[in-house]
Short mmCIF file of C-alpha atoms in Angstrom, two decimals:
data_model
loop_
_atom_site.label_atom_id
_atom_site.label_comp_id
_atom_site.label_asym_id
_atom_site.label_seq_id
_atom_site.Cartn_x
_atom_site.Cartn_y
_atom_site.Cartn_z
CA MET A 1 -0.93 19.02 20.70
CA ALA A 2 1.39 18.28 23.59
CA GLU A 3 3.94 16.96 21.15
CA PHE A 4 4.47 20.47 19.80
CA SER A 5 4.14 22.67 22.89
CA MET A 6 7.54 24.27 22.25
CA GLU A 7 8.40 27.88 23.04
CA GLY A 8 7.31 30.26 20.31
CA GLY A 9 10.83 31.55 19.62
CA LYS A 10 12.33 28.11 19.27
CA LEU A 11 9.49 26.93 17.05
CA ALA A 12 9.77 29.98 14.81
CA LEU A 13 13.53 29.44 14.51
CA LEU A 14 13.04 25.83 13.50
CA PHE A 15 10.45 26.62 10.85
CA GLY A 16 12.32 29.69 9.62
CA ALA A 17 15.57 27.85 9.08
CA PHE A 18 13.85 24.86 7.59
CA LEU A 19 11.60 26.72 5.17
CA CYS A 20 14.46 28.83 3.81
CA SER A 21 15.80 25.62 2.33
CA SER A 22 14.67 24.14 -0.97
CA TYR A 23 12.15 21.92 0.78
CA ALA A 24 8.93 22.06 -1.25
CA TYR A 25 6.25 21.56 1.39
CA GLU A 26 5.51 24.17 4.06
CA VAL A 27 4.04 23.08 7.38
CA SER A 28 2.83 25.77 9.76
CA VAL A 29 2.34 25.33 13.50
CA SER A 30 -1.45 25.52 13.17
CA CYS A 31 -1.37 22.99 10.36
CA MET A 32 0.71 20.60 12.46
CA ILE A 33 -1.86 20.92 15.24
CA ALA A 34 -4.64 20.10 12.77
CA TYR A 35 -2.66 17.06 11.66
CA ASP A 36 -2.16 15.81 15.22
CA GLU A 37 -5.84 16.24 16.01
CA GLY A 38 -7.45 14.89 12.85
CA GLY A 39 -4.93 13.31 10.50
CA ALA A 40 -4.74 13.80 6.75
CA SER A 41 -8.38 14.70 6.18
CA ALA A 42 -8.17 17.49 8.79
CA VAL A 43 -5.15 18.99 7.00
CA PHE A 44 -6.87 18.99 3.61
CA ASP A 45 -10.02 20.52 5.14
CA SER A 46 -8.37 23.10 7.40
CA PRO A 47 -8.33 26.77 6.32
CA GLU A 48 -5.14 27.07 8.40
CA CYS A 49 -3.27 24.76 6.04
CA PRO A 50 -1.98 25.61 2.56
CA MET A 51 -3.43 24.00 -0.52
CA TRP A 52 -1.46 20.80 -0.91
CA GLU A 53 -0.58 19.77 -4.45
CA PHE A 54 1.31 16.53 -5.01
CA SER A 55 0.83 16.14 -8.76
CA ALA A 56 4.40 17.31 -9.38
CA ALA A 57 5.64 14.38 -7.30
CA ILE A 58 4.32 11.85 -9.81
CA GLN A 59 6.80 11.07 -12.55
CA ASN A 60 5.92 9.16 -15.73
CA GLY A 61 2.28 8.73 -14.68
CA THR A 62 1.41 5.06 -14.99
CA ASP A 63 4.02 4.21 -17.63
CA ASN A 64 5.64 0.81 -17.07
CA CYS A 65 2.55 -0.14 -15.10
CA PRO A 66 0.37 -2.55 -17.12
CA VAL A 67 -3.02 -3.04 -15.46
CA ALA A 68 -6.15 -4.93 -16.39
CA THR A 69 -9.62 -5.21 -14.86
CA HIS A 70 -12.68 -7.24 -15.79
CA ARG A 71 -16.15 -7.28 -14.25
CA GLY A 72 -16.11 -11.02 -14.68
CA ARG A 73 -19.37 -12.77 -13.84
CA ARG A 74 -20.47 -10.18 -11.28
CA LYS A 75 -23.08 -7.50 -11.95
CA TYR A 76 -20.75 -4.68 -10.93
CA GLN A 77 -17.03 -3.97 -10.94
CA GLU A 78 -16.02 -3.11 -7.38
CA ASP A 79 -12.22 -3.48 -7.73
CA ARG A 80 -10.01 -0.41 -7.98
CA ILE A 81 -6.31 -0.12 -8.87
CA ILE A 82 -3.63 2.52 -8.42
CA CYS A 83 -0.09 2.33 -9.76
CA TYR A 84 2.65 4.96 -9.70
CA PRO A 85 6.03 3.40 -10.55
CA HIS A 86 8.04 6.47 -9.59
CA VAL A 87 6.86 9.09 -7.11
CA THR A 88 9.13 11.79 -5.72
CA VAL A 89 8.98 11.48 -1.95
CA PRO A 90 10.50 14.20 0.27
CA VAL A 91 13.16 12.80 2.57
CA LEU A 92 15.43 14.99 4.68
CA GLY A 93 19.12 14.75 3.86
CA GLU A 94 22.01 15.11 6.26
CA ASP A 95 22.83 18.62 5.12
CA ASP A 96 20.06 19.66 2.79
CA PRO A 97 16.64 18.29 1.97
CA ASN A 98 16.70 15.94 -1.00
CA GLU A 99 14.23 13.72 -2.75
CA ALA A 100 13.97 10.01 -3.26
CA GLY A 101 11.86 7.97 -5.61
CA VAL A 102 9.43 5.31 -4.43
CA GLY A 103 7.10 3.05 -6.39
CA ILE A 104 3.53 2.71 -5.12
CA ALA A 105 0.93 0.24 -6.34
CA ALA A 106 -2.24 -1.15 -4.79
CA VAL A 107 -5.35 -3.20 -5.46
CA PHE A 108 -8.52 -2.39 -3.52
CA ASP A 109 -11.08 -5.19 -3.80
CA GLY A 110 -14.48 -3.83 -2.83
CA HIS A 111 -17.46 -5.82 -1.58
CA GLY A 112 -21.04 -4.85 -0.78
CA GLY A 113 -20.65 -1.86 -3.09
CA LYS A 114 -17.88 0.17 -4.72
CA GLU A 115 -17.88 3.06 -2.23
CA ALA A 116 -15.03 1.90 0.01
CA SER A 117 -12.67 0.83 -2.77
CA GLU A 118 -13.47 4.02 -4.70
CA MET A 119 -12.57 6.28 -1.77
CA ALA A 120 -9.42 4.30 -1.01
CA SER A 121 -8.15 4.53 -4.59
CA GLN A 122 -8.92 8.25 -4.86
CA LYS A 123 -7.36 9.32 -1.58
CA PHE A 124 -4.47 6.92 -1.04
CA LEU A 125 -1.66 8.75 -2.85
CA ASP A 126 -2.37 12.24 -1.49
CA TYR A 127 -2.84 10.94 2.05
CA PHE A 128 0.28 8.80 1.88
CA LEU A 129 2.51 11.65 0.65
CA LEU A 130 1.05 14.03 3.22
CA HIS A 131 1.85 11.56 6.02
CA VAL A 132 5.40 11.25 4.68
CA VAL A 133 5.83 15.03 4.85
CA PHE A 134 4.43 15.40 8.37
CA ASN A 135 6.31 12.41 9.75
CA THR A 136 9.52 13.78 8.27
CA TYR A 137 8.90 17.05 10.11
CA LYS A 138 8.31 15.12 13.32
CA LYS A 139 11.63 13.34 12.88
CA LEU A 140 13.29 16.72 12.35
CA PHE A 141 11.92 18.10 15.61
CA SER A 142 12.78 14.95 17.51
CA HIS A 143 16.33 15.02 16.22
CA SER A 144 16.71 18.74 16.97
CA ASN A 145 15.51 18.26 20.55
CA GLU A 146 18.06 15.49 21.10
CA HIS A 147 20.88 17.76 19.94
CA GLU A 148 19.69 20.69 22.05
CA GLU A 149 19.68 18.51 25.15
CA ALA A 150 23.31 17.68 24.40
CA GLY A 151 24.18 21.37 24.54
CA HIS A 152 23.93 22.44 20.94
CA TYR A 153 21.28 23.04 18.32
CA SER A 154 21.21 21.41 14.89
CA LEU A 155 18.81 21.04 12.00
CA LYS A 156 20.72 18.16 10.45
CA LEU A 157 18.99 14.85 10.12
CA LYS A 158 20.93 11.93 8.77
CA VAL A 159 18.97 9.92 6.25
CA ASP A 160 19.59 6.23 6.54
CA GLU A 161 17.72 3.13 5.52
CA GLU A 162 16.11 2.58 8.91
CA LEU A 163 14.80 6.15 9.11
CA THR A 164 13.41 6.13 5.58
CA HIS A 165 11.74 2.76 6.02
CA GLY A 166 10.22 3.88 9.32
CA ILE A 167 8.73 7.02 7.76
CA LEU A 168 7.25 5.08 4.84
CA GLU A 169 5.83 2.32 7.04
CA LYS A 170 4.18 4.78 9.40
CA ALA A 171 2.78 6.75 6.46
CA LEU A 172 1.27 3.57 5.01
CA LEU A 173 -0.37 2.57 8.30
CA ARG A 174 -1.70 6.09 8.95
CA THR A 175 -3.04 6.38 5.40
CA ILE A 176 -5.16 3.24 5.71
CA GLN A 177 -6.28 4.31 9.19
CA ASP A 178 -7.37 7.74 7.95
CA ILE A 179 -9.18 6.36 4.91
CA ASP A 180 -11.01 3.83 7.08
CA SER A 181 -12.02 6.49 9.62
CA GLU A 182 -13.24 8.87 6.92
CA PHE A 183 -15.12 6.19 5.03
CA SER A 184 -16.68 4.78 8.20
CA GLN A 185 -18.17 8.20 8.97
CA GLU A 186 -19.42 8.52 5.41
CA ALA A 187 -20.89 5.02 5.61
CA LEU A 188 -22.80 5.94 8.76
CA ASN A 189 -24.15 9.09 7.14
CA ASN A 190 -25.20 7.32 3.95
CA ASP A 191 -26.04 3.86 5.25
CA TYR A 192 -23.30 2.17 3.19
CA ILE A 193 -22.56 -1.46 3.97
CA SER A 194 -19.53 -1.77 1.69
CA GLY A 195 -15.94 -2.50 2.55
CA SER A 196 -12.69 -3.10 0.75
CA THR A 197 -9.56 -5.17 1.05
CA ALA A 198 -6.25 -3.47 0.30
CA THR A 199 -2.93 -4.84 -0.85
CA VAL A 200 -0.35 -2.06 -1.11
CA VAL A 201 3.24 -2.48 -2.28
CA LEU A 202 6.06 0.06 -1.89
CA TRP A 203 9.42 -0.39 -3.54
CA MET A 204 12.49 1.79 -3.14
CA ASN A 205 16.23 1.40 -3.70
CA GLY A 206 16.00 -2.28 -4.45
CA GLN A 207 13.75 -3.17 -1.52
CA ILE A 208 10.05 -3.93 -1.32
CA LEU A 209 7.37 -3.71 1.39
CA VAL A 210 3.83 -5.16 1.35
CA GLY A 211 0.91 -3.98 3.47
CA ASN A 212 -2.14 -6.23 3.38
CA LEU A 213 -5.77 -6.13 4.45
CA GLY A 214 -7.74 -9.12 3.27
CA ASP A 215 -7.30 -11.75 0.61
CA SER A 216 -5.66 -10.16 -2.42
CA LYS A 217 -2.08 -11.22 -3.17
CA ALA A 218 1.26 -9.69 -4.06
CA LEU A 219 3.82 -11.82 -5.89
CA LEU A 220 7.41 -11.27 -6.91
CA CYS A 221 8.16 -13.43 -9.94
CA SER A 222 11.81 -14.14 -10.63
CA ARG A 223 13.61 -16.20 -13.24
CA ARG A 224 13.78 -19.00 -10.72
CA THR A 225 10.21 -18.66 -9.44
CA HIS A 226 8.71 -21.89 -8.20
CA PHE A 227 5.89 -21.94 -5.67
CA ASP A 228 5.06 -24.96 -3.58
CA GLN A 229 1.77 -25.46 -1.78
CA ASP A 230 2.96 -23.65 1.34
CA SER A 231 4.47 -20.61 -0.36
CA GLU A 232 2.69 -17.92 -2.36
CA GLY A 233 5.33 -15.23 -2.73
CA LEU A 234 5.22 -11.96 -0.83
CA LYS A 235 1.89 -12.89 0.70
CA SER A 236 1.57 -16.30 2.29
CA SER A 237 -1.59 -18.33 1.75
CA ASN A 238 -2.88 -17.60 5.27
CA TYR A 239 -1.96 -13.92 5.47
CA CYS A 240 -4.74 -11.97 7.25
CA SER A 241 -6.87 -15.10 7.02
CA LEU A 242 -9.60 -16.29 9.35
CA LYS A 243 -7.79 -19.62 9.37
CA LEU A 244 -5.13 -18.05 11.57
CA ASP A 245 -5.69 -18.68 15.26
CA ASP A 246 -4.88 -15.11 16.35
CA GLU A 247 -7.26 -13.57 13.79
CA LYS A 248 -10.04 -15.94 14.83
CA ALA A 249 -9.32 -15.29 18.52
CA ARG A 250 -9.65 -11.52 18.02
CA ILE A 251 -13.03 -11.94 16.34
CA GLU A 252 -14.32 -14.23 19.09
CA ALA A 253 -12.97 -11.99 21.88
CA ALA A 254 -15.00 -9.11 20.41
CA GLY A 255 -18.19 -11.19 20.49
CA GLY A 256 -18.14 -12.36 16.88
CA VAL A 257 -18.11 -15.87 15.51
CA VAL A 258 -16.32 -17.49 12.60
CA LEU A 259 -18.64 -19.68 10.56
CA VAL A 260 -17.56 -21.78 7.62
CA ILE A 261 -19.87 -21.06 4.70
CA GLY A 262 -17.74 -22.17 1.80
CA VAL A 263 -14.85 -20.39 3.52
CA PRO A 264 -14.48 -19.06 7.08
CA ARG A 265 -16.51 -15.85 7.50
CA VAL A 266 -16.98 -13.32 10.31
CA ASN A 267 -20.54 -13.85 11.57
CA GLY A 268 -21.11 -15.91 8.46
CA ILE A 269 -20.75 -12.79 6.26
CA LEU A 270 -17.24 -11.43 5.67
CA ALA A 271 -14.50 -13.75 4.39
CA VAL A 272 -11.64 -11.58 5.71
CA SER A 273 -10.75 -10.35 9.19
CA ARG A 274 -9.20 -7.01 8.14
CA SER A 275 -10.70 -4.45 5.80
CA ILE A 276 -11.53 -0.81 5.13
CA GLY A 277 -15.16 -0.06 6.02
CA ASP A 278 -17.50 -2.95 6.88
CA ILE A 279 -18.72 -0.78 9.75
CA ARG A 280 -21.37 -3.27 10.88
CA LEU A 281 -18.65 -5.81 11.62
CA LYS A 282 -16.08 -3.51 13.23
CA ARG A 283 -17.62 -4.17 16.65
CA TYR A 284 -16.92 -7.87 16.11
CA GLY A 285 -13.17 -7.51 15.74
CA VAL A 286 -12.71 -6.62 12.06
CA ILE A 287 -9.88 -4.08 11.92
CA ALA A 288 -8.28 -1.81 9.33
CA LYS A 289 -4.67 -2.27 10.42
CA PRO A 290 -2.60 -3.77 7.61
CA GLU A 291 -0.20 -6.60 8.23
CA LEU A 292 3.24 -5.49 7.04
CA THR A 293 5.99 -7.70 5.69
CA ASP A 294 9.59 -6.87 6.45
CA TRP A 295 11.41 -4.91 3.77
CA ARG A 296 12.75 -7.48 1.34
CA HIS A 297 15.76 -7.04 -0.94
CA MET A 298 15.09 -7.65 -4.60
CA THR A 299 17.76 -9.30 -6.73
CA THR A 300 18.67 -9.17 -10.39
CA GLU A 301 16.65 -12.39 -10.76
CA ASP A 302 13.39 -10.62 -9.86
CA CYS A 303 11.52 -9.63 -13.01
CA TYR A 304 7.90 -8.80 -12.19
CA LEU A 305 5.88 -7.54 -9.27
CA VAL A 306 2.24 -8.65 -9.45
CA ILE A 307 -0.69 -7.51 -7.32
CA GLY A 308 -4.00 -9.22 -7.95
CA SER A 309 -7.47 -9.27 -6.43
CA ASP A 310 -8.66 -12.61 -5.08
CA GLY A 311 -10.67 -13.19 -8.25
CA ILE A 312 -7.39 -13.78 -10.09
CA PHE A 313 -6.43 -16.52 -7.66
CA GLU A 314 -9.86 -18.16 -7.46
CA ARG A 315 -8.90 -20.38 -10.40
CA MET A 316 -5.19 -19.69 -10.81
CA ASN A 317 -2.30 -20.25 -8.45
CA PRO A 318 0.77 -18.01 -8.17
CA GLN A 319 2.81 -20.39 -10.32
CA ASP A 320 0.27 -20.01 -13.15
CA VAL A 321 0.60 -16.23 -12.97
CA CYS A 322 4.39 -16.29 -13.06
CA ASP A 323 4.36 -18.78 -15.94
CA ILE A 324 2.33 -16.30 -17.99
CA LEU A 325 4.85 -13.57 -17.26
CA HIS A 326 7.72 -15.81 -18.30
CA GLY A 327 5.96 -16.79 -21.51
CA GLY A 328 4.55 -20.09 -20.27
CA HIS A 329 7.96 -21.69 -20.57
CA ALA A 330 7.22 -24.30 -17.97
CA LYS A 331 7.04 -27.88 -19.22
CA GLU A 332 3.77 -28.62 -21.01
CA ASN A 333 2.59 -31.10 -18.42
CA GLU A 334 3.32 -28.67 -15.60
CA THR A 335 1.39 -25.61 -16.79
CA SER A 336 -2.29 -24.97 -17.32
CA ILE A 337 -1.84 -21.70 -19.20
CA ASP A 338 -4.01 -21.31 -22.30
CA SER A 339 -1.94 -19.34 -24.79
CA SER A 340 -5.02 -18.66 -26.94
CA PHE A 341 -5.98 -15.98 -24.43
CA CYS A 342 -2.65 -14.21 -24.89
CA PRO A 343 -2.51 -12.82 -28.44
CA SER A 344 0.53 -10.76 -29.29
CA SER A 345 -1.48 -7.56 -28.90
CA SER A 346 -2.44 -8.39 -25.30
CA SER A 347 -0.57 -6.99 -22.35
CA LEU A 348 0.67 -9.39 -19.69
CA ALA A 349 -1.96 -8.03 -17.33
CA ASP A 350 -4.73 -8.69 -19.88
CA CYS A 351 -3.41 -12.20 -20.39
CA ILE A 352 -3.59 -12.95 -16.66
CA VAL A 353 -7.14 -11.61 -16.39
CA GLN A 354 -8.38 -13.49 -19.46
CA ASN A 355 -6.87 -16.76 -18.25
CA ALA A 356 -8.51 -16.37 -14.84
CA PHE A 357 -11.85 -15.63 -16.49
CA SER A 358 -11.58 -18.54 -18.91
CA LYS A 359 -10.91 -20.91 -16.03
CA GLY A 360 -14.23 -19.95 -14.46
CA SER A 361 -13.46 -17.29 -11.85
CA SER A 362 -16.76 -15.86 -10.65
CA ASP A 363 -15.37 -12.69 -9.05
CA ASN A 364 -14.22 -9.29 -10.28
CA LEU A 365 -10.74 -9.57 -11.78
CA SER A 366 -8.00 -6.96 -11.37
CA VAL A 367 -4.24 -7.14 -11.67
CA VAL A 368 -1.27 -4.82 -11.93
CA VAL A 369 2.02 -6.07 -13.37
CA ILE A 370 5.20 -4.05 -12.84
CA PRO A 371 8.33 -5.04 -14.79
CA MET A 372 10.99 -4.46 -12.15
CA ARG A 373 13.95 -4.71 -14.50
CA GLN A 374 12.72 -1.64 -16.41
CA ASP A 375 12.38 0.58 -13.36
CA PRO A 376 14.52 3.68 -12.74
CA PRO A 377 18.21 3.09 -11.91
CA SER A 378 17.55 3.81 -8.23
CA LEU A 379 15.64 0.53 -8.07
CA GLU A 380 18.57 -1.60 -9.25
CA HIS A 381 20.02 -3.72 -6.49
CA LYS A 382 23.13 -5.85 -6.51
CA GLU A 383 22.83 -9.04 -4.63
CA GLN A 384 24.68 -8.90 -1.33
CA THR A 385 27.56 -11.28 -0.82
#
């Protein structure tokens, strides 16, 4: 609350001037207080806040977003997928509010039940967009205070790449944090033991960001894609892995142990060190803070963005996946792709899932494939010289 303890007149002036613009989302003082005290869930639950509706922000639904899931050899399907290739995100312009498009896709790989992955998939988009709105407002106030201290008052906020990226990154981190907090309370009330990994990808204006909890993967397949044993695309082979010394050290410092039972596992149970839920292991150093990559420029060579649950990669490597997307054009002795599982009627996502299953993957299988070259013009990026 201290962050917004401004004089009533000044606060009213700020909101009055701001809300007279074409900006679509109204934030009252009481609603901002609710946000500061309880995050996204408090805003949606507060009678002081308006009914938030973000459906208009989603353009084209899930067009250009082939997805496929398969229960595989498990009794239940605990994976969940979201994919929105073009979402209108409010970003403040230098003179007037304007809007920018961002792509959002994620795979949530549940374990111990579907409850955590289900909540994450249902709440992610609304929570993410709400955090974007509120963090944009915070930037507005911060900028206005800086100008007032200099002897004048301004509502202008220059949009640049650094500002936009910062807002989106913070919104992603806060969204996962809020979902984990809300689910953890629900798990306590209902005695759930489930958890979920999360691999979330944002892309905007020719750049891409990955946030990762756990062992799913995000790949960017280009015309020149070739993976060696130490490189697995946007997510390295050890990302958020218990094989990493700092992840293992955090677990041990919290009183947990890492035991190798097939793979390294927290207390011999959980094969990842970061996840949503898993409340019984939170006290042993398991956290819900995603690792973020740096924003990466895409080039005209980049053709497909792929996000897959770890079941996809249990029997396939990233090169196999990219070979499918490029039609299996690798030399015969260098590819293990079975084209019989890719009839002409199959989508690329279906083909990846069926190949993983045919190779003996024992896990749930989920993948989203986004053809980057067919995205809106705002996503085109010329390679820098």
